[in-house]
Coordinates of C-alpha atoms in Angstrom, one line a residue:
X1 CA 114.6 80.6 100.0
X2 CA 117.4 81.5 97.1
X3 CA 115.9 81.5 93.5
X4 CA 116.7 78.7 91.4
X5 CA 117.6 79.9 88.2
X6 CA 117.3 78.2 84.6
X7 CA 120.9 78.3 84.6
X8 CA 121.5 76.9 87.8
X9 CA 119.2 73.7 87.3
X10 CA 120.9 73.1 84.0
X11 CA 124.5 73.0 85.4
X12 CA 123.1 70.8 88.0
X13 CA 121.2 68.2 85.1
X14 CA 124.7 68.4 83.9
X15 CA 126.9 67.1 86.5
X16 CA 124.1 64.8 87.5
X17 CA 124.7 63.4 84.4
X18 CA 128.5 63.4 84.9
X19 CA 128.2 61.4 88.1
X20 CA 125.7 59.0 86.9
X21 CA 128.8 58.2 84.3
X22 CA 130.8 56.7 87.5
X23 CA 128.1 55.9 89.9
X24 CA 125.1 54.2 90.7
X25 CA 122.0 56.9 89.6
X26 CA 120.2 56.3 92.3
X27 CA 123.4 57.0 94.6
X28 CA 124.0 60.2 92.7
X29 CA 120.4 61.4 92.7
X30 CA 120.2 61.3 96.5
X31 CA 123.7 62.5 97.7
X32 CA 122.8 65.7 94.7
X33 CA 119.4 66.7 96.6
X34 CA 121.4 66.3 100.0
X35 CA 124.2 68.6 98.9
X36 CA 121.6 71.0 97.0
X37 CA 119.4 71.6 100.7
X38 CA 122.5 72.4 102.6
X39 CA 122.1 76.1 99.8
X40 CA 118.6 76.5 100.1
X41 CA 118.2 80.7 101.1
X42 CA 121.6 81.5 100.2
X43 CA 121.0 84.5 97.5
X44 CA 124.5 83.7 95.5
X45 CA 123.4 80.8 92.9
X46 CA 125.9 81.0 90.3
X47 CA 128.3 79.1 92.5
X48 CA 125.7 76.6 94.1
X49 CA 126.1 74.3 91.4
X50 CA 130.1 74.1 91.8
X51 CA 129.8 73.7 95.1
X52 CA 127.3 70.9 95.1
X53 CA 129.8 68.7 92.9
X54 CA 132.6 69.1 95.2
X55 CA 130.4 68.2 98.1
X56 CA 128.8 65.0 96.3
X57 CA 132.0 63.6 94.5
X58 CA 133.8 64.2 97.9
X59 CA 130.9 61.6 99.4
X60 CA 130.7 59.5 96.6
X61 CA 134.3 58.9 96.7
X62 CA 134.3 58.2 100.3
X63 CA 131.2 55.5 100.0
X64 CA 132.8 53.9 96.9
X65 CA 136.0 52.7 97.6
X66 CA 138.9 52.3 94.6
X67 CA 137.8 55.2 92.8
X68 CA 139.8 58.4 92.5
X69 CA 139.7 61.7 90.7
X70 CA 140.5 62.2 87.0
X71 CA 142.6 65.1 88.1
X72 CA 144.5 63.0 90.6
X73 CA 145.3 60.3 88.0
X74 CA 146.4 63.4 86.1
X75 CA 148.8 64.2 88.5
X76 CA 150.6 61.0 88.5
X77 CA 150.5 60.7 84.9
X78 CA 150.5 64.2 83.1
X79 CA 149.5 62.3 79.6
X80 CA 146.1 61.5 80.4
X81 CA 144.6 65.2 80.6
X82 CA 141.0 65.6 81.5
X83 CA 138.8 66.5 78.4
X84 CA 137.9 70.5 78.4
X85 CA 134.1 69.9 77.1
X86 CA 133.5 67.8 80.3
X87 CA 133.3 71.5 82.1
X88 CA 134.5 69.4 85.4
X89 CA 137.0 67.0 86.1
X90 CA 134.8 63.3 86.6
X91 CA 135.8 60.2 88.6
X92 CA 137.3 57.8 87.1
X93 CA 138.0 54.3 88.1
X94 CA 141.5 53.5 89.3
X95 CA 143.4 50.9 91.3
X96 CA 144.2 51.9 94.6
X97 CA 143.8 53.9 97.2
X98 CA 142.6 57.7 96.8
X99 CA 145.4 60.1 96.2
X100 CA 145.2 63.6 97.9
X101 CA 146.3 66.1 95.9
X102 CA 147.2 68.8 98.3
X103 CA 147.5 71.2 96.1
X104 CA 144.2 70.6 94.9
X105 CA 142.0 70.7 98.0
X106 CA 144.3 74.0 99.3
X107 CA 142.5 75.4 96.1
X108 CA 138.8 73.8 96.2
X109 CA 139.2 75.3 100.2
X110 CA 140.2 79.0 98.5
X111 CA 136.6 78.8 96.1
X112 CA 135.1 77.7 98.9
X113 CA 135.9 80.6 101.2
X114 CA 135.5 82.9 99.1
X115 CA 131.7 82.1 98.1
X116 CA 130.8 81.6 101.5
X117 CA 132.3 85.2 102.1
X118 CA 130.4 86.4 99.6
X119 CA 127.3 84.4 100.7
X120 CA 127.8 86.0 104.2
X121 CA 128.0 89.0 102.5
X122 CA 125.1 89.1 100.4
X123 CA 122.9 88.1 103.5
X124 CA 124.3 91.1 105.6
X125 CA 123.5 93.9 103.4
X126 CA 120.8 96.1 104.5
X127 CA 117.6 95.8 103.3
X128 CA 117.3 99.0 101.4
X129 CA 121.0 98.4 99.4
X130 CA 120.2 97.1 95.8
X131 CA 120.9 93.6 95.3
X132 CA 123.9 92.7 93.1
X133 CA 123.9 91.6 89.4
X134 CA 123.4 87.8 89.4
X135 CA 122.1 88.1 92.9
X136 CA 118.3 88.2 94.2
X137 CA 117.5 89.5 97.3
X138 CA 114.8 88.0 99.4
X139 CA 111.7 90.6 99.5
X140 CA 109.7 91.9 102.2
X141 CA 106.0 91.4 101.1
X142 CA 104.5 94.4 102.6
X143 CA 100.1 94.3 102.6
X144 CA 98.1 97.2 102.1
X145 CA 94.6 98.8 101.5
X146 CA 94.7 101.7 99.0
X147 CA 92.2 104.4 97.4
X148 CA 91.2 102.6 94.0
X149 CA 93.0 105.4 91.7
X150 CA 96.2 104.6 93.4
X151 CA 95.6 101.0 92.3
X152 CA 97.6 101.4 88.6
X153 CA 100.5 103.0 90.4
X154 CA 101.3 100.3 92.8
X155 CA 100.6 97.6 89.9
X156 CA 102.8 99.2 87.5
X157 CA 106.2 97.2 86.7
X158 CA 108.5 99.9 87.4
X159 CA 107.1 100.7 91.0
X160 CA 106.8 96.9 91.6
X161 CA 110.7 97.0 90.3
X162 CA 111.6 99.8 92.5
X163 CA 110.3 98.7 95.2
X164 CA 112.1 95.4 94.8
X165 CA 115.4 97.1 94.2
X166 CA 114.8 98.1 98.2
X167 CA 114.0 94.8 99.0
X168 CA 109.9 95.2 99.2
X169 CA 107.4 93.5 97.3
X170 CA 103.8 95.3 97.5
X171 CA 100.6 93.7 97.8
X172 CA 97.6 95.9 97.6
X173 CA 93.8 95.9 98.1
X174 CA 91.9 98.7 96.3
X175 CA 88.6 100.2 98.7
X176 CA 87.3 103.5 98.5
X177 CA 88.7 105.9 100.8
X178 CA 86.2 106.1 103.5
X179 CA 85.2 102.7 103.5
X180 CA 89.2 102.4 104.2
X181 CA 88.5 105.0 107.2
X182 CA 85.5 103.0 108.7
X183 CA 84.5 99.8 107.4
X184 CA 87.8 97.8 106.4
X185 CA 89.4 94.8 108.9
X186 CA 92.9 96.9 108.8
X187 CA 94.2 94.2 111.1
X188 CA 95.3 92.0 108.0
X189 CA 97.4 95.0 106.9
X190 CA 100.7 96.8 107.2
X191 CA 99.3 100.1 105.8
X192 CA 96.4 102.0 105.0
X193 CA 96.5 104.4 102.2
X194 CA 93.1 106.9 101.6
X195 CA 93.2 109.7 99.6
X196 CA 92.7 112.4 101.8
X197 CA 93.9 113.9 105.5
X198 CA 90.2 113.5 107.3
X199 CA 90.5 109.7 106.1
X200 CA 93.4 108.6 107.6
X201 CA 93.3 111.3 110.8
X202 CA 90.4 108.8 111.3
X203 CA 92.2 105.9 110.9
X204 CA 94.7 107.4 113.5
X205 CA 92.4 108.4 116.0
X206 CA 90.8 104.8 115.8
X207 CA 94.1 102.8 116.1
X208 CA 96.2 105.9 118.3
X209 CA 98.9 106.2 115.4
X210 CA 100.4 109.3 115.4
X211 CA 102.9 108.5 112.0
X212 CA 101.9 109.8 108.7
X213 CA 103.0 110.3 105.7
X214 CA 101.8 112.4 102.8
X215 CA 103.7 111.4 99.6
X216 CA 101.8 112.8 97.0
X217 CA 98.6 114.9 96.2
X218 CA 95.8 115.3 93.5
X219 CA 93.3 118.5 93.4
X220 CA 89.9 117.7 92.6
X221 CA 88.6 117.9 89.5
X222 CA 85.4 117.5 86.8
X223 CA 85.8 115.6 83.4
X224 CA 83.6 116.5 80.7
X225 CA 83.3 116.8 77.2
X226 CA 83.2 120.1 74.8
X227 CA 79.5 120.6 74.0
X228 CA 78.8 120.4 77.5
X229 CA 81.2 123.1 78.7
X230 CA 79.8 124.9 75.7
X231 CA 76.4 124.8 77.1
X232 CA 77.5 125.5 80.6
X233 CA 79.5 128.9 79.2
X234 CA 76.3 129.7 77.7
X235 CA 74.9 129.9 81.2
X236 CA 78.4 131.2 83.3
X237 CA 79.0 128.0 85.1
X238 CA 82.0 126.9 83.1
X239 CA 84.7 129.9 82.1
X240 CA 86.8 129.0 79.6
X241 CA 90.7 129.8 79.1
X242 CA 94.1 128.1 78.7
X243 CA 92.8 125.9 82.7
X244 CA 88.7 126.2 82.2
X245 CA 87.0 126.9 85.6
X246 CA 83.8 125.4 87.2
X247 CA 82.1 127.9 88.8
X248 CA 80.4 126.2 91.4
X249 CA 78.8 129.2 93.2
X250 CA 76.8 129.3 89.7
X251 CA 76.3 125.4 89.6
X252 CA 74.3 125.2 92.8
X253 CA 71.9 127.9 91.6
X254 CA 70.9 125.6 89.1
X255 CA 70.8 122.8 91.3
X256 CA 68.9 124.7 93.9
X257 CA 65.9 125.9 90.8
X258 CA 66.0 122.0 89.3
X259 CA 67.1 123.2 86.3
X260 CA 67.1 120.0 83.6
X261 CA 69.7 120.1 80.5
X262 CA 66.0 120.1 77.9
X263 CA 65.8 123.5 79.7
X264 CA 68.8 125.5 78.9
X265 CA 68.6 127.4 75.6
X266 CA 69.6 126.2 72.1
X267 CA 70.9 123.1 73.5
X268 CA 71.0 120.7 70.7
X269 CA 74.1 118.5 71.2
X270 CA 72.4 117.1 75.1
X271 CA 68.6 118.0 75.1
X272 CA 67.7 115.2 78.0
X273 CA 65.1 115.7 80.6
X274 CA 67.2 115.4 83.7
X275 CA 68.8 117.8 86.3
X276 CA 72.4 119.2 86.0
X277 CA 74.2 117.3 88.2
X278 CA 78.3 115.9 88.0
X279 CA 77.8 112.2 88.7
X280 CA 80.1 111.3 91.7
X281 CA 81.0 108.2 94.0
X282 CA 78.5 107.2 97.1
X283 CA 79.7 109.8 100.1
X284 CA 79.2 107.0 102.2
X285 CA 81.9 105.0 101.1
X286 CA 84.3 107.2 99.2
X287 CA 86.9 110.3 99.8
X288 CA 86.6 112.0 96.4
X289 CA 82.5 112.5 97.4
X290 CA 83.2 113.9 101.0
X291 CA 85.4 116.1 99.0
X292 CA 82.7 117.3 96.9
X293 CA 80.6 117.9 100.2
X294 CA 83.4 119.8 101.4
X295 CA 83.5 122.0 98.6
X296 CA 79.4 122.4 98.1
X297 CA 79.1 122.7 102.1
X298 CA 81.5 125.6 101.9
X299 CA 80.0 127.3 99.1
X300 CA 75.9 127.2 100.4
X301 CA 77.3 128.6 103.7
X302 CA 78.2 132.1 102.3
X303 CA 81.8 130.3 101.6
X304 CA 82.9 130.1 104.9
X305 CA 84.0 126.8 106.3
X306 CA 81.2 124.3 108.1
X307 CA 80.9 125.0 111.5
X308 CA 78.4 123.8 114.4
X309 CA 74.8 122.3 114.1
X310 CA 73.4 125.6 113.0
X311 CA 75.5 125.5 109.9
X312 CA 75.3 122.3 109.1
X313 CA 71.7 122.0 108.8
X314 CA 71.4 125.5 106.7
X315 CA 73.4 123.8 104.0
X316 CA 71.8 119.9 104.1
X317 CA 68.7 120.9 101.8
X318 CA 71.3 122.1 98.8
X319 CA 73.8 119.5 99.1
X320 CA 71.4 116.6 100.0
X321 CA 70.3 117.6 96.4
X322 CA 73.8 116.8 94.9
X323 CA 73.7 113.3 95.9
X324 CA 70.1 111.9 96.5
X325 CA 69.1 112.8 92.6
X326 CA 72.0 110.8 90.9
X327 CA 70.6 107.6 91.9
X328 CA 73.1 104.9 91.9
X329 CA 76.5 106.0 92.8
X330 CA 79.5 104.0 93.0
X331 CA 82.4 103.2 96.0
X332 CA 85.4 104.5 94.4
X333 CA 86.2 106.9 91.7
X334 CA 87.8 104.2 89.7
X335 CA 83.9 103.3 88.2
X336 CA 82.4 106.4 87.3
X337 CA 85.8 107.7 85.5
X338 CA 85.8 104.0 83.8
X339 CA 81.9 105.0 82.3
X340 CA 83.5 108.4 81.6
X341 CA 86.2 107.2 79.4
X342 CA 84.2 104.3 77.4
X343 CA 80.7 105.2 77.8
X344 CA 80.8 108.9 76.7
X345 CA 78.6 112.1 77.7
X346 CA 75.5 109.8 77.2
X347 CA 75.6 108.3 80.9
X348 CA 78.1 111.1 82.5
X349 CA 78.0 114.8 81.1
X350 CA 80.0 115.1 84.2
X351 CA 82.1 113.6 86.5
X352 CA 83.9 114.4 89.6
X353 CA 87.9 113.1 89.8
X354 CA 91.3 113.4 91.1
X355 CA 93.1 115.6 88.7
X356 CA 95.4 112.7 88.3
X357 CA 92.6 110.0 87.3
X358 CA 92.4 112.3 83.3
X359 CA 96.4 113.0 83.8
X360 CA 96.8 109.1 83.8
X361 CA 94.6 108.2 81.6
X362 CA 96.1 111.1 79.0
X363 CA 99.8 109.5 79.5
X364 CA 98.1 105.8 78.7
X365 CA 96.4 107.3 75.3
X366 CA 92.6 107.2 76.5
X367 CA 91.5 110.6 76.4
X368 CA 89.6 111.2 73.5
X369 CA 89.4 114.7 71.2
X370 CA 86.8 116.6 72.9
X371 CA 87.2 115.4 76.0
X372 CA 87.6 117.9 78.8
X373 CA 89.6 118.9 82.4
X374 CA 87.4 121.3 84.0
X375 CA 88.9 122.7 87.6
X376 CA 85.7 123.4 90.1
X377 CA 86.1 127.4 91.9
X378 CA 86.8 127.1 94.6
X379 CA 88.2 123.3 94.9
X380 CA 90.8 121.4 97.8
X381 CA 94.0 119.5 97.5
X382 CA 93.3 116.2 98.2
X383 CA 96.3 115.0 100.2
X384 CA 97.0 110.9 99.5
X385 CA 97.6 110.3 103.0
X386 CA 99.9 106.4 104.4
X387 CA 99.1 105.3 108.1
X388 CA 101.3 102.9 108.9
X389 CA 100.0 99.8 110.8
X390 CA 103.2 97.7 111.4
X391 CA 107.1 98.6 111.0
X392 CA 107.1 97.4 107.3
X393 CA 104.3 100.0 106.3
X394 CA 106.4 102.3 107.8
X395 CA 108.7 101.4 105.9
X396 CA 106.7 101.9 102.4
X397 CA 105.5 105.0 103.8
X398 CA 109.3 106.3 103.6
X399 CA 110.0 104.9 100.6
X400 CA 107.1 106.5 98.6
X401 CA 107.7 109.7 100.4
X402 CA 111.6 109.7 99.6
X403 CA 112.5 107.2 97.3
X404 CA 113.1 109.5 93.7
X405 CA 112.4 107.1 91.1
X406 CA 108.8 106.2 93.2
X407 CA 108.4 110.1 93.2
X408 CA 109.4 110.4 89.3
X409 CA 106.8 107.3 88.5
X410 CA 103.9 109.2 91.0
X411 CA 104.3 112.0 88.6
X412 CA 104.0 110.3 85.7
X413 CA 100.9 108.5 87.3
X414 CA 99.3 112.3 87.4
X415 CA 100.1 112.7 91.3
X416 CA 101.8 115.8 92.0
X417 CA 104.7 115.4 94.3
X418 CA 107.4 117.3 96.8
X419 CA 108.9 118.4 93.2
X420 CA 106.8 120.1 91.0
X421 CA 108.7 120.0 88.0
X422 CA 108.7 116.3 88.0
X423 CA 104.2 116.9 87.4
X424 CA 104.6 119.9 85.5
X425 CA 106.9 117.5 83.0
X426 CA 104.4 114.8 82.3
X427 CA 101.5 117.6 81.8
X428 CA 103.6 119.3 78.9
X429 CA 105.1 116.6 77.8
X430 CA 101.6 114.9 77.4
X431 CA 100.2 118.4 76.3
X432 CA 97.6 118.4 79.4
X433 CA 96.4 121.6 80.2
X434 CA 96.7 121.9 84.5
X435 CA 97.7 124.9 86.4
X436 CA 101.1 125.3 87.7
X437 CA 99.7 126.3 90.9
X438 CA 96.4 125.4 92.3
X439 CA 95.3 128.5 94.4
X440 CA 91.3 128.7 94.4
X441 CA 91.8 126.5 97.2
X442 CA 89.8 125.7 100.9
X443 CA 90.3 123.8 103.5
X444 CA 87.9 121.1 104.8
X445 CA 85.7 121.0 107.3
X446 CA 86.7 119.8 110.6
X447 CA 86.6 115.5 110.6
X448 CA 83.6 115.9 112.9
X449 CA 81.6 118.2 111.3
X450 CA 82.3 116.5 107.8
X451 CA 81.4 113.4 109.3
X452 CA 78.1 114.9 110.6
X453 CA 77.5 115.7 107.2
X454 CA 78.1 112.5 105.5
X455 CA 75.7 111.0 108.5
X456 CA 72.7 113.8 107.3
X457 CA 73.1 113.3 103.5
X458 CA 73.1 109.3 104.6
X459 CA 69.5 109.9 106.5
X460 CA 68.4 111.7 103.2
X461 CA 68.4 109.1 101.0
X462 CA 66.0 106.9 103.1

């Protein structure tokens, strides 16, 4: 259905009010709605309302016999003008017969034609054509499931406005990535949308869906604060520079001995008696932890990639470890960033993000001074990764893909995209400190031998 604009209903409360001068209300109230329906869906509004007075004092001429138009008594007697601040000629009553003024309807016939061209015309256009000023185009509401730190993106006002501009309206549920992958009723959607490759070849392989699209991507990262990296230079975990590192070869040596932060010398700024260990989500359930697997697996096995039973077990006592002695962890990333951000070093020393999680929240003003972007050595892309479910997620997919101002507003969310000038922008211009180029980079284990993993750590925690 067409919009009904504030403007619109007032010009129609107006010549209501015009009509009720000459006719019954009651009369004019019904024949108005009548004439109103026969627009319902039409995207052209501004002319609706001169339209629906044609139509209704056309009818309640006909039913009211002896009444004529004002600007046919004007015609037969050129002294008796209609008055401008009407807006419209009225009926008023006359002796007689009506009078058609041929002239007249030759014209109303003209206006007609032409805003039923251009009605015909607005409801041709192809979908992805913006609509016209004064016009609104009716939107495709398009459903989809989404990794939570994508959730700001697709809820910001100028994504929900681009997106409108091609005739889509968004409507999004955030999961954790995984739990996308193998617990979510995708039936209700038009697109799934996890944060990594493994995530969604899963989702293809369930659902035989060989389409993809890949419109953006986020390295992984570690947040932290200054007086921890300071006490993790002292022990040649963290290396600082311009991009501090994360060296998690030496990270898992500490892991491996139990080493507790009271342990590590002259610390005076965290001395708490618990292990060293960057809080992350539940693997179980979430993308950004199977990324942390990857990356942990790949280091314990002599940094080679993951492969076969043998393998797998030789690296479960280490990176059990990682996950087991946190405790609690949460679906998505979107909570233990959250605690990052209000909570402070107290609860989370560490914690384990898309690069584009602190990029987003630096844009927005929450990073705090002394609040740091650590990169982990050696660390993997995570690639944001569309299925589409039905032709309209296709659709989306595209659009975020291809669509430049979606791209320009990814980058400013802290994704990078096809273009890296557009990231590298909103980094300098936001003074974050990120590598041009991420290069200390591995890929992932195979889906089977990562989900193998996930399984073991699973069994681990009972």
């Amino acid at each position: 259905m067409g919009v009904v604009t504030v403007r619109e209903e007032q010009a129609i409360q107006r010549l209501t009010d015009r009509l009720v001068d000459d006719y019954p209300a009651d009369q004019v109230q019904s024949v108005v709605g009548t004439a109103r329906q026969r627009f319902e869906g039409h995207p052209v509004r501004e002319f609706v309302p001169i339209l629906i007075e044609r139509i209704a004092r056309r009818e309640l001429a006909a039913s009211t016999p002896g009444i004529e138009s004002e600007s046919v008594v004007a015609q037969q007697n050129p002294s008796q003008q209609p008055d401008p601040a009407r807006g419209m000629s009225r009926i008023v009553a006359s002796r007689g017969k009506l009078v058609a003024d041929k002239r007249l309807m030759a014209l109303a016939a003209a206006v007609v034609v032409v805003v039923l061209a251009l009605v015909v015309g607005f409801a041709v256009r192809r979908p992805d054509q913006p609509a016209a000023a004064g016009a609104t185009a009716a939107l495709t509401t398009v459903h989809g499931v989404v990794g939570s730190e994508k959730l700001a993106f697709f809820e910001d006002p100028r994504v929900v406005e681009a997106l409108a501009r091609k005739g889509v309206k968004a409507e999004v549920d955030p999961a954790g990535s995984r739990q996308i992958a193998t617990s979510i009723d995708l039936g209700k959607y038009d697109f799934a949308f996890p944060s990594s490759a493994p995530a969604a070849e899963r989702i293809q392989r369930a659902r035989n869906i060989s389409t993809k699209y890949t419109p953006f991507s986020s390295p992984m990262a570690i947040a932290t604060f200054q007086p921890i990296a300071d006490l993790l230079t002292a022990v040649g975990v963290v290396r600082p520079g311009p991009v501090p590192t994360f060296d998690m070869a030496r990270y898992l040596e500490l892991v491996r001995t139990d080493v507790e932060w009271d342990k590590l010398r002259d610390n005076t700024v965290y001395p708490v008696h618990k292990n060293i260990l960057v809080s992350t989500t539940d693997p179980r359930t979430s993308n950004s932890a199977a990324m942390y697997l990857a990356i942990a697996s790949h280091v314990a096995n002599d940094n080679t990639i993951v492969q076969g039973p043998a393998a797998e077990q030789a690296v479960l006592p280490t990176v059990s470890r990682l996950f087991v002695r946190q405790g609690y962890t949460e679906n998505s990333t979107d909570g233990p960033f959250r605690e990052y951000l209000a909570a402070g070093m107290g609860p989370t020393p560490m914690v384990w993000i898309y690069e584009a999680q602190f990029v987003e929240a630096t844009v927005r003003g929450q990073i705090k001074p002394g609040m740091v972007l650590t990169y982990p050595s050696p660390t993997v892309v995570s690639q944001h990764t569309l299925v589409p479910l039905t032709a309209p997620g296709d659709r989306i997919g595209r659009l975020l893909a291809t669509d430049p101002d979606l791209q320009r507003l990814a980058a400013e969310h802290g994704f990078r995209t096809s273009d890296p000038s557009r990231f590298a922008k909103v980094a300098a211009d936001n003074y974050v400190p990120v590598p041009a180029d991420v290069i200390d980079v591995i890929d992932t284990p195979t889906i089977d031998t990562l989900e193998h993993l996930i399984d073991s750590v699973t069994k681990s925690y009972n």
